[in-house]
CSV table of C-alpha atoms in Angstrom, one decimal:
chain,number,residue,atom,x,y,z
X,276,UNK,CA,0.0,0.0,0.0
X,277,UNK,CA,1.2,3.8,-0.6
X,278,UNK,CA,1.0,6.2,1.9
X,279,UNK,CA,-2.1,7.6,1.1
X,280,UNK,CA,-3.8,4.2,0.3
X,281,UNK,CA,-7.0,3.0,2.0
X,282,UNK,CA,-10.6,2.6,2.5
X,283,UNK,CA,-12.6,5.1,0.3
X,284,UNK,CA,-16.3,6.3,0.6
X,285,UNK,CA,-18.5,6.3,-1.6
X,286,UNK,CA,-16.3,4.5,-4.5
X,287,UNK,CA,-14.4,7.1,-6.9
X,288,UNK,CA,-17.1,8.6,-8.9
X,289,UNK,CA,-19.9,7.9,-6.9
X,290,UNK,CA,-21.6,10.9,-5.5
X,291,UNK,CA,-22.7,11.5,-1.2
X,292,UNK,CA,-23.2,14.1,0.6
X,293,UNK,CA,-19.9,12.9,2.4
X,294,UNK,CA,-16.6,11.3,1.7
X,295,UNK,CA,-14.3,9.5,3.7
X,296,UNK,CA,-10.6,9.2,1.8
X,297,UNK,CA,-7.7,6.9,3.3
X,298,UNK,CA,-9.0,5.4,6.0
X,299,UNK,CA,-6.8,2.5,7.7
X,300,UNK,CA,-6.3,1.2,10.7
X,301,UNK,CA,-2.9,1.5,12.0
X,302,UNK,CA,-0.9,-2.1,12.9
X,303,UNK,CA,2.1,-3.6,14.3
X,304,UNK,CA,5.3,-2.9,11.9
X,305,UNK,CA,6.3,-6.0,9.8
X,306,UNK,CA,8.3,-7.6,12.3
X,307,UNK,CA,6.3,-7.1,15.6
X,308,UNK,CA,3.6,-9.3,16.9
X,309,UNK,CA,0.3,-8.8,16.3
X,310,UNK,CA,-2.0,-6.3,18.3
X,311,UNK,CA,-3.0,-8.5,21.3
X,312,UNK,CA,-6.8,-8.9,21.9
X,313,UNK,CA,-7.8,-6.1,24.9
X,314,UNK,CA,-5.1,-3.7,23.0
X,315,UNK,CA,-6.1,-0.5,21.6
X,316,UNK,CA,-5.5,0.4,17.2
X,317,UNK,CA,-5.2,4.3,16.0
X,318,UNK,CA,-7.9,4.5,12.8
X,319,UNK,CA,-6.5,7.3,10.2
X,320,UNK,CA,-8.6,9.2,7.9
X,321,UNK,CA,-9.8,12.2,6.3
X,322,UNK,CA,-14.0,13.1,5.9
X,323,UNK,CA,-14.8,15.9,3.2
X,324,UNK,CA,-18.3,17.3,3.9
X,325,UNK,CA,-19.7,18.2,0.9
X,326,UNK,CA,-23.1,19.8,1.4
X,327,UNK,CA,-24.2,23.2,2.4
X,328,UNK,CA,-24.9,22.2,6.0
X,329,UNK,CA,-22.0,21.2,8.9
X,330,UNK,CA,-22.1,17.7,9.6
X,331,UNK,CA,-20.6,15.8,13.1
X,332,UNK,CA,-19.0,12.4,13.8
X,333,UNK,CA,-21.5,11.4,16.4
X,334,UNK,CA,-19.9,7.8,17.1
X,335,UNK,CA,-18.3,4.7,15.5
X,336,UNK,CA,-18.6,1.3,16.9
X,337,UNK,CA,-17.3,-2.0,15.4
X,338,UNK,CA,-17.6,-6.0,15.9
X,339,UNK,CA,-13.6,-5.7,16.8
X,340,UNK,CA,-13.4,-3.8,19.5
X,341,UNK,CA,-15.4,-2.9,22.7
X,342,UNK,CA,-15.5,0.4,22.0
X,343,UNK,CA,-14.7,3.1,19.6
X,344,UNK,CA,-13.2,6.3,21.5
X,345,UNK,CA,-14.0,9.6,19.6
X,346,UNK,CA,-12.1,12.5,20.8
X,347,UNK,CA,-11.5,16.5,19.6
X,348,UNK,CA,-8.8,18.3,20.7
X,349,UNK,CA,-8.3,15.5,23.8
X,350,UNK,CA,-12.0,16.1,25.1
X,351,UNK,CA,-14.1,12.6,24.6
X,352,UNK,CA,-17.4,13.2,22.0
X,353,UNK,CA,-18.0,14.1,18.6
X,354,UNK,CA,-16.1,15.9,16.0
X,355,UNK,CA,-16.8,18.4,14.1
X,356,UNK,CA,-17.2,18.1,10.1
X,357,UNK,CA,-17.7,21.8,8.6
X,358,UNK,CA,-19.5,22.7,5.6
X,359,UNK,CA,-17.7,24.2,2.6
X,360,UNK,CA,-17.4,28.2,2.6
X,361,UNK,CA,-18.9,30.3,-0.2
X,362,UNK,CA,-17.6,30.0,-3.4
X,363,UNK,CA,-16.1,26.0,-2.6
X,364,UNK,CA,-18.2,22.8,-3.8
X,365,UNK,CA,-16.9,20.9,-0.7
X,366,UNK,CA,-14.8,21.7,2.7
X,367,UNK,CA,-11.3,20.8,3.5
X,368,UNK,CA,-10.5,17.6,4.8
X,369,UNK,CA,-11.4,16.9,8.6
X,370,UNK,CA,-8.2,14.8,9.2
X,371,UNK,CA,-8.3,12.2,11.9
X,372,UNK,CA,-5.3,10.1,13.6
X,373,UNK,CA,-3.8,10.5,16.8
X,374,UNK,CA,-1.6,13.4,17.6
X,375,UNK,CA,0.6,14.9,16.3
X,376,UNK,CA,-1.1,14.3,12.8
X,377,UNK,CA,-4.8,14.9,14.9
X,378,UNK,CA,-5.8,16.0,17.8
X,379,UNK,CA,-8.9,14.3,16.5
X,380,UNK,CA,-9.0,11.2,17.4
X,381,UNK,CA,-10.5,7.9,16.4
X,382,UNK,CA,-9.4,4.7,18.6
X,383,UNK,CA,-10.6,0.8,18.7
X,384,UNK,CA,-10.3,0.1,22.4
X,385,UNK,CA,-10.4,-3.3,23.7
X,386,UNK,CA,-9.8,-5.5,20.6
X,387,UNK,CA,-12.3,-8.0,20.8
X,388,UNK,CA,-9.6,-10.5,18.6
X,389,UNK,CA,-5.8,-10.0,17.6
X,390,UNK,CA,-4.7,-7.9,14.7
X,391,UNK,CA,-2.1,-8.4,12.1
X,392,UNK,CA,-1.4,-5.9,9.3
X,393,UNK,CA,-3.3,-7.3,6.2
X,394,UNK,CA,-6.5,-7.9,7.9
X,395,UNK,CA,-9.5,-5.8,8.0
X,396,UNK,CA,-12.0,-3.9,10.5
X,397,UNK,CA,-15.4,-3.5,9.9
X,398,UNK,CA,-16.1,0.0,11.1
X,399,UNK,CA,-19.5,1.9,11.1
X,400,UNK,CA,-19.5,5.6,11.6
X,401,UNK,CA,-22.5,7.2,12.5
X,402,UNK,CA,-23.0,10.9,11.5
X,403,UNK,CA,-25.6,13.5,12.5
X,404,UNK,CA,-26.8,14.3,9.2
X,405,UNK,CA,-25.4,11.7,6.7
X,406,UNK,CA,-26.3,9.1,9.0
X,407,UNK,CA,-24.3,5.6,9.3
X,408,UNK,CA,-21.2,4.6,6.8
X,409,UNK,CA,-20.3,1.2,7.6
X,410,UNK,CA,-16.3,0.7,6.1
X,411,UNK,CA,-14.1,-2.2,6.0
X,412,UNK,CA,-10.6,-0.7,6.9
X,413,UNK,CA,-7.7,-2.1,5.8
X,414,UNK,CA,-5.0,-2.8,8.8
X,415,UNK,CA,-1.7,-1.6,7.2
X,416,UNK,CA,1.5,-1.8,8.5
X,417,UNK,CA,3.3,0.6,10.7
X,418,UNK,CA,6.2,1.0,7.7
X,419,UNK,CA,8.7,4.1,7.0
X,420,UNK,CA,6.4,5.8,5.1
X,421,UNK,CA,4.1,6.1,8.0
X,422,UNK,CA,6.8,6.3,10.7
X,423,UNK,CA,5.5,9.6,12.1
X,424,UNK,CA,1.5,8.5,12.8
X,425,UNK,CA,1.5,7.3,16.2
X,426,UNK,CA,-0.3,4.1,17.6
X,427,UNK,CA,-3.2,4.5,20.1
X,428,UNK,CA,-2.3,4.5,23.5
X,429,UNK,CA,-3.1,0.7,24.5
X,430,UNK,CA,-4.7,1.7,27.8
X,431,UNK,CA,-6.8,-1.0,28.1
X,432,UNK,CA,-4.2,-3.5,27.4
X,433,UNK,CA,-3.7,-5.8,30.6
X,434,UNK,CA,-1.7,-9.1,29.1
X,435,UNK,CA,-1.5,-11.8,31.6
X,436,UNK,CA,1.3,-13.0,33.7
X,437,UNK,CA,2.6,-16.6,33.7
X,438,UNK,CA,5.3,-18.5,35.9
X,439,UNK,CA,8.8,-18.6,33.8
X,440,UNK,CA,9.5,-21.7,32.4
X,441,UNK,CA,13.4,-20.8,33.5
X,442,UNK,CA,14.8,-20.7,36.6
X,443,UNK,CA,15.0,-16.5,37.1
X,444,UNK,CA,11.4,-16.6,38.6
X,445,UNK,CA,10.6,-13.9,36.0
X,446,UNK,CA,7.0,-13.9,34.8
X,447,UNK,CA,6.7,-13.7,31.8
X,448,UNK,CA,3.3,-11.9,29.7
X,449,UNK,CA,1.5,-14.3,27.3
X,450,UNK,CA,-1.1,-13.6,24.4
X,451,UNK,CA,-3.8,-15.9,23.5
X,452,UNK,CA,-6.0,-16.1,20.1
X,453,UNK,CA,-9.9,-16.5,20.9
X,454,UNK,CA,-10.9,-15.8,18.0
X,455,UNK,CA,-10.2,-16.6,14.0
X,456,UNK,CA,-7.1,-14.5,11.9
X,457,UNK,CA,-9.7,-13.8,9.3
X,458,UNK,CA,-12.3,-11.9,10.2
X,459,UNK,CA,-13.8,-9.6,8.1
Protein backbone atom coordinates (compact mmCIF):
# COMPACT_ATOMS: atom_id res chain seq x y z
CA UNK A 1 0.00 0.00 0.00
CA UNK A 2 1.20 3.82 -0.62
CA UNK A 3 1.04 6.21 1.93
CA UNK A 4 -2.09 7.64 1.13
CA UNK A 5 -3.80 4.22 0.30
CA UNK A 6 -6.97 3.05 2.02
CA UNK A 7 -10.59 2.57 2.46
CA UNK A 8 -12.64 5.13 0.28
CA UNK A 9 -16.33 6.32 0.63
CA UNK A 10 -18.55 6.29 -1.57
CA UNK A 11 -16.35 4.53 -4.51
CA UNK A 12 -14.38 7.10 -6.91
CA UNK A 13 -17.14 8.62 -8.91
CA UNK A 14 -19.86 7.86 -6.90
CA UNK A 15 -21.63 10.91 -5.50
CA UNK A 16 -22.72 11.46 -1.23
CA UNK A 17 -23.23 14.06 0.58
CA UNK A 18 -19.86 12.90 2.39
CA UNK A 19 -16.62 11.28 1.74
CA UNK A 20 -14.28 9.48 3.74
CA UNK A 21 -10.58 9.24 1.80
CA UNK A 22 -7.66 6.89 3.35
CA UNK A 23 -8.99 5.45 5.97
CA UNK A 24 -6.80 2.48 7.72
CA UNK A 25 -6.30 1.24 10.71
CA UNK A 26 -2.91 1.50 11.96
CA UNK A 27 -0.90 -2.06 12.85
CA UNK A 28 2.10 -3.60 14.26
CA UNK A 29 5.25 -2.93 11.89
CA UNK A 30 6.27 -6.02 9.82
CA UNK A 31 8.33 -7.62 12.34
CA UNK A 32 6.30 -7.12 15.65
CA UNK A 33 3.58 -9.34 16.94
CA UNK A 34 0.35 -8.81 16.32
CA UNK A 35 -2.05 -6.28 18.26
CA UNK A 36 -2.97 -8.53 21.32
CA UNK A 37 -6.81 -8.87 21.93
CA UNK A 38 -7.85 -6.13 24.86
CA UNK A 39 -5.14 -3.73 22.98
CA UNK A 40 -6.08 -0.52 21.62
CA UNK A 41 -5.47 0.35 17.19
CA UNK A 42 -5.24 4.33 15.96
CA UNK A 43 -7.93 4.51 12.84
CA UNK A 44 -6.50 7.30 10.19
CA UNK A 45 -8.63 9.21 7.86
CA UNK A 46 -9.78 12.25 6.32
CA UNK A 47 -14.04 13.08 5.93
CA UNK A 48 -14.85 15.93 3.20
CA UNK A 49 -18.25 17.32 3.93
CA UNK A 50 -19.73 18.21 0.93
CA UNK A 51 -23.13 19.80 1.42
CA UNK A 52 -24.24 23.23 2.38
CA UNK A 53 -24.85 22.21 6.02
CA UNK A 54 -22.02 21.21 8.85
CA UNK A 55 -22.06 17.74 9.63
CA UNK A 56 -20.60 15.77 13.11
CA UNK A 57 -19.03 12.36 13.78
CA UNK A 58 -21.50 11.36 16.35
CA UNK A 59 -19.86 7.77 17.13
CA UNK A 60 -18.32 4.73 15.47
CA UNK A 61 -18.61 1.31 16.93
CA UNK A 62 -17.27 -2.04 15.38
CA UNK A 63 -17.58 -6.02 15.87
CA UNK A 64 -13.63 -5.70 16.78
CA UNK A 65 -13.44 -3.84 19.45
CA UNK A 66 -15.39 -2.85 22.73
CA UNK A 67 -15.52 0.42 22.05
CA UNK A 68 -14.70 3.07 19.64
CA UNK A 69 -13.23 6.34 21.50
CA UNK A 70 -14.03 9.57 19.56
CA UNK A 71 -12.10 12.45 20.79
CA UNK A 72 -11.50 16.46 19.63
CA UNK A 73 -8.78 18.27 20.75
CA UNK A 74 -8.33 15.54 23.78
CA UNK A 75 -12.04 16.10 25.10
CA UNK A 76 -14.09 12.59 24.58
CA UNK A 77 -17.40 13.18 21.98
CA UNK A 78 -17.97 14.14 18.57
CA UNK A 79 -16.14 15.86 15.97
CA UNK A 80 -16.82 18.37 14.07
CA UNK A 81 -17.23 18.09 10.13
CA UNK A 82 -17.66 21.79 8.55
CA UNK A 83 -19.55 22.65 5.62
CA UNK A 84 -17.72 24.16 2.56
CA UNK A 85 -17.38 28.15 2.60
CA UNK A 86 -18.92 30.31 -0.24
CA UNK A 87 -17.55 29.96 -3.43
CA UNK A 88 -16.10 25.97 -2.55
CA UNK A 89 -18.22 22.83 -3.76
CA UNK A 90 -16.85 20.93 -0.71
CA UNK A 91 -14.81 21.65 2.70
CA UNK A 92 -11.31 20.85 3.51
CA UNK A 93 -10.48 17.63 4.84
CA UNK A 94 -11.42 16.87 8.55
CA UNK A 95 -8.16 14.80 9.23
CA UNK A 96 -8.28 12.18 11.87
CA UNK A 97 -5.29 10.08 13.58
CA UNK A 98 -3.76 10.54 16.79
CA UNK A 99 -1.57 13.39 17.65
CA UNK A 100 0.63 14.91 16.32
CA UNK A 101 -1.12 14.28 12.83
CA UNK A 102 -4.79 14.87 14.89
CA UNK A 103 -5.83 15.95 17.78
CA UNK A 104 -8.93 14.31 16.51
CA UNK A 105 -9.04 11.19 17.41
CA UNK A 106 -10.47 7.91 16.43
CA UNK A 107 -9.36 4.68 18.63
CA UNK A 108 -10.56 0.80 18.73
CA UNK A 109 -10.33 0.07 22.44
CA UNK A 110 -10.40 -3.34 23.68
CA UNK A 111 -9.81 -5.46 20.56
CA UNK A 112 -12.26 -8.01 20.81
CA UNK A 113 -9.57 -10.47 18.58
CA UNK A 114 -5.80 -10.01 17.65
CA UNK A 115 -4.72 -7.85 14.67
CA UNK A 116 -2.08 -8.43 12.11
CA UNK A 117 -1.40 -5.93 9.30
CA UNK A 118 -3.35 -7.26 6.25
CA UNK A 119 -6.49 -7.86 7.94
CA UNK A 120 -9.50 -5.81 7.97
CA UNK A 121 -11.95 -3.95 10.48
CA UNK A 122 -15.39 -3.52 9.95
CA UNK A 123 -16.14 0.05 11.12
CA UNK A 124 -19.54 1.91 11.07
CA UNK A 125 -19.47 5.61 11.58
CA UNK A 126 -22.48 7.24 12.49
CA UNK A 127 -22.96 10.92 11.53
CA UNK A 128 -25.63 13.49 12.49
CA UNK A 129 -26.78 14.34 9.23
CA UNK A 130 -25.38 11.71 6.65
CA UNK A 131 -26.27 9.06 8.97
CA UNK A 132 -24.31 5.58 9.26
CA UNK A 133 -21.15 4.59 6.85
CA UNK A 134 -20.26 1.19 7.64
CA UNK A 135 -16.33 0.68 6.07
CA UNK A 136 -14.12 -2.25 5.99
CA UNK A 137 -10.64 -0.70 6.93
CA UNK A 138 -7.72 -2.08 5.79
CA UNK A 139 -5.03 -2.81 8.79
CA UNK A 140 -1.66 -1.55 7.24
CA UNK A 141 1.49 -1.77 8.45
CA UNK A 142 3.31 0.59 10.70
CA UNK A 143 6.21 1.00 7.70
CA UNK A 144 8.70 4.07 7.01
CA UNK A 145 6.38 5.84 5.15
CA UNK A 146 4.08 6.11 7.96
CA UNK A 147 6.83 6.32 10.75
CA UNK A 148 5.55 9.57 12.11
CA UNK A 149 1.54 8.49 12.83
CA UNK A 150 1.54 7.32 16.15
CA UNK A 151 -0.31 4.12 17.58
CA UNK A 152 -3.15 4.52 20.14
CA UNK A 153 -2.26 4.47 23.49
CA UNK A 154 -3.09 0.72 24.48
CA UNK A 155 -4.70 1.75 27.83
CA UNK A 156 -6.77 -1.02 28.12
CA UNK A 157 -4.20 -3.47 27.42
CA UNK A 158 -3.68 -5.83 30.64
CA UNK A 159 -1.74 -9.08 29.13
CA UNK A 160 -1.50 -11.76 31.65
CA UNK A 161 1.33 -12.96 33.68
CA UNK A 162 2.57 -16.57 33.71
CA UNK A 163 5.28 -18.47 35.91
CA UNK A 164 8.83 -18.61 33.76
CA UNK A 165 9.50 -21.73 32.38
CA UNK A 166 13.42 -20.85 33.52
CA UNK A 167 14.77 -20.65 36.65
CA UNK A 168 14.98 -16.50 37.13
CA UNK A 169 11.36 -16.60 38.59
CA UNK A 170 10.64 -13.88 36.03
CA UNK A 171 6.99 -13.87 34.85
CA UNK A 172 6.72 -13.69 31.78
CA UNK A 173 3.26 -11.90 29.65
CA UNK A 174 1.53 -14.28 27.30
CA UNK A 175 -1.13 -13.58 24.37
CA UNK A 176 -3.84 -15.90 23.49
CA UNK A 177 -6.03 -16.14 20.10
CA UNK A 178 -9.91 -16.49 20.90
CA UNK A 179 -10.91 -15.79 17.98
CA UNK A 180 -10.18 -16.62 14.04
CA UNK A 181 -7.11 -14.52 11.95
CA UNK A 182 -9.66 -13.80 9.35
CA UNK A 183 -12.32 -11.92 10.25
CA UNK A 184 -13.76 -9.64 8.07
Amino acid sequence: MKPRDGANYPDVGDSSPLAIRHAFVLGPAPDDDPFAKNSDAAIYLSVINQRAKSDELVSASSPDADKVVLAADGEEGGIAVPAPTAGRPEADPVQLGQPPYSENTVTLTGLTRELRSGSTVRVTFEFQRAGDITMALPVVPHTAHRETLSPAPNESATPSETPADDDTGTPTSTATEDSPESHG
